[in-house]
Amino acid sequence: MITNKQLADLIFPEITETIDDLEKRYPERNLPEGAEVTRFAPSPTGFLHTGSLFTSLVCHKVASQSKGVFYVRLEDTDTKREIAGSGEELLKQMHIFGIDPDEGYLGDHEEGKYGPYIQSKRADIYKTVIKQLLVDGKAYPCFCTSEDLEELRKEQESKKLNPGYYGEFAKCRNLTNEEKYERIKNGDKFVIRFRSSGNHENKITVTDLIKGTFDIAQNDQDIVIYKSDGLPTYHFAHACDDHFMRTTTVIRGEEWVASLPIHVELFEALGWKAPNYAHLPVIMKVDEETGNKRKLSKRKDKEAAVSFFIEDGYLPKSLIMYLMTIANSNFEEWILANKFEGMENFEFSFKKMNNEGALFDMGKLNFFARELLAKLNKDEISALAYEYAKLYNPELKAAIEYNPAYFTAIMNIDREKANPRKDYEKFGHILDFIGFFYEERYQNIIKEPLPFNEKFSKEALIEALSAIKEKLHVNQDEQIWFNELKEIGVSLGYAANNKDYKANPEAYKGNIGDLAEILRITLTGRKNAPNLCAVMYVLGLEETHRRIDEVISSLK
Ligand code: GLU
């Protein structure tokens, strides 16, 4: 007669350690009361998704505010889907967003006493636990082929039964140890399944830190815990790793709620205390075509990948701040009251998290982005723009390198004051606002017809521009500059203010605003541009005159 132990030794002859040995190697963490241990557990299957950045942000916040530990575990057991190098890339991108783990898989190395933190390096740990489950009769080898499973699926479908490997359909459950032993000795391919003792008709009560307490059907599936490639499945690795890494709070996407009964049963079978769970709502958007809400899609939505925000030149902090507004409904008010500073002092709470899928709101992100860029001084914004440009924007890089001081002067327009301009939300579109300062772009702009008000004849435009060229000085003092412009206007027959003009429009050529617009269009090609006095100051008198001459000759 073959015992469970003999069978387990046949399957895992190399495993000599026990679960007790593992418990000793990975003792309870010695942390202050209330400290939470959280983990971010990405699979190296591609770029960092905005939803994953959101998860890692919450994990990081919960650990840091409780003086706990935030670690990263690389979940690479799905070898078919793995993309080489993507694990390292994920960590680099998290770092850009200021999310650095305290321990775990750090991209190019690992740190911490609870490792290895890469699942494919933990095979012996999983095998040790599975070996014990085999000995206890809570797991068994299953030899069913994919054809067997397909047949089973068809049979269940025709009988309108729940699909899956459970109860009477779990054929390999009932094999004798002798049969199993023989087949393994024969070299038959097998997986290992967990022997569920649940019943789908029964409900269990589970608690989620966001969703609260609710009932859900018990698991009755004999799920695969060990694949024929020698690696565990997600469910089993989750139980093992979060137990031995001493995670207190599992924070993960909502798509895992449905598997909770499996996880609860696994923890029970192993005699381990399950961690707390928080299942985060998915990030959605309104589909442009259908008008319906749907999950952010890797294929369709540029904002689904955090690389988009990096390459477009958003300040990483603006996305993080925006994501925090999704995480906690009271955050927006808090950060406005705190003038967009000291985000680390905000007290995050699962209770303040919206349970419904949150809508990704580009408009709100842009609001944060503009506020944060407006708070930088001229040197800070210039340095960050250059860092960005070097990596992602050759045209901006060339513009900055052409004359760094000139670029900083442009960045300084209407900055460093109580109410700075908030034109820019990202470095990627800065040149759309300030491109006119640069010759090549300016030439392209004035190639097109300029948007002068049609009420002015060419002669009137030339007269106005000639007078400005002759009399207007460059000045840093906006008031003095404006008074000068006004005097010029009055001498030409423009009203000094809008009130006079409105009262008697026939008496004037236009008002002072019209004159300023003529100059603005001449220097920038646009009706809307930053502070004209400052634009002229930065361009300098010589360049101002050159542009006036150029426009005058194009009018002739
Ligand atoms: N590797 C899993 C995923 O990427 C992790 C889920 C979890 O956090 O437990 O979805």
XYZ file of C-alpha atoms in Angstrom, residues 13 52 84 249 297 299 337 369 409 466 468 534 547 551:
14
model
C 12.310 13.961 -3.738
C -1.235 49.587 -11.724
C 12.017 40.369 -21.199
C -2.958 44.040 3.685
C -7.860 49.880 -22.425
C -5.004 48.959 -26.855
C -6.436 74.035 1.053
C -0.635 69.784 -13.954
C 13.550 84.543 -19.665
C 5.577 102.540 -37.791
C 5.212 101.998 -32.397
C 7.085 90.979 -21.268
C 9.548 91.772 -36.738
C 5.238 92.503 -41.116
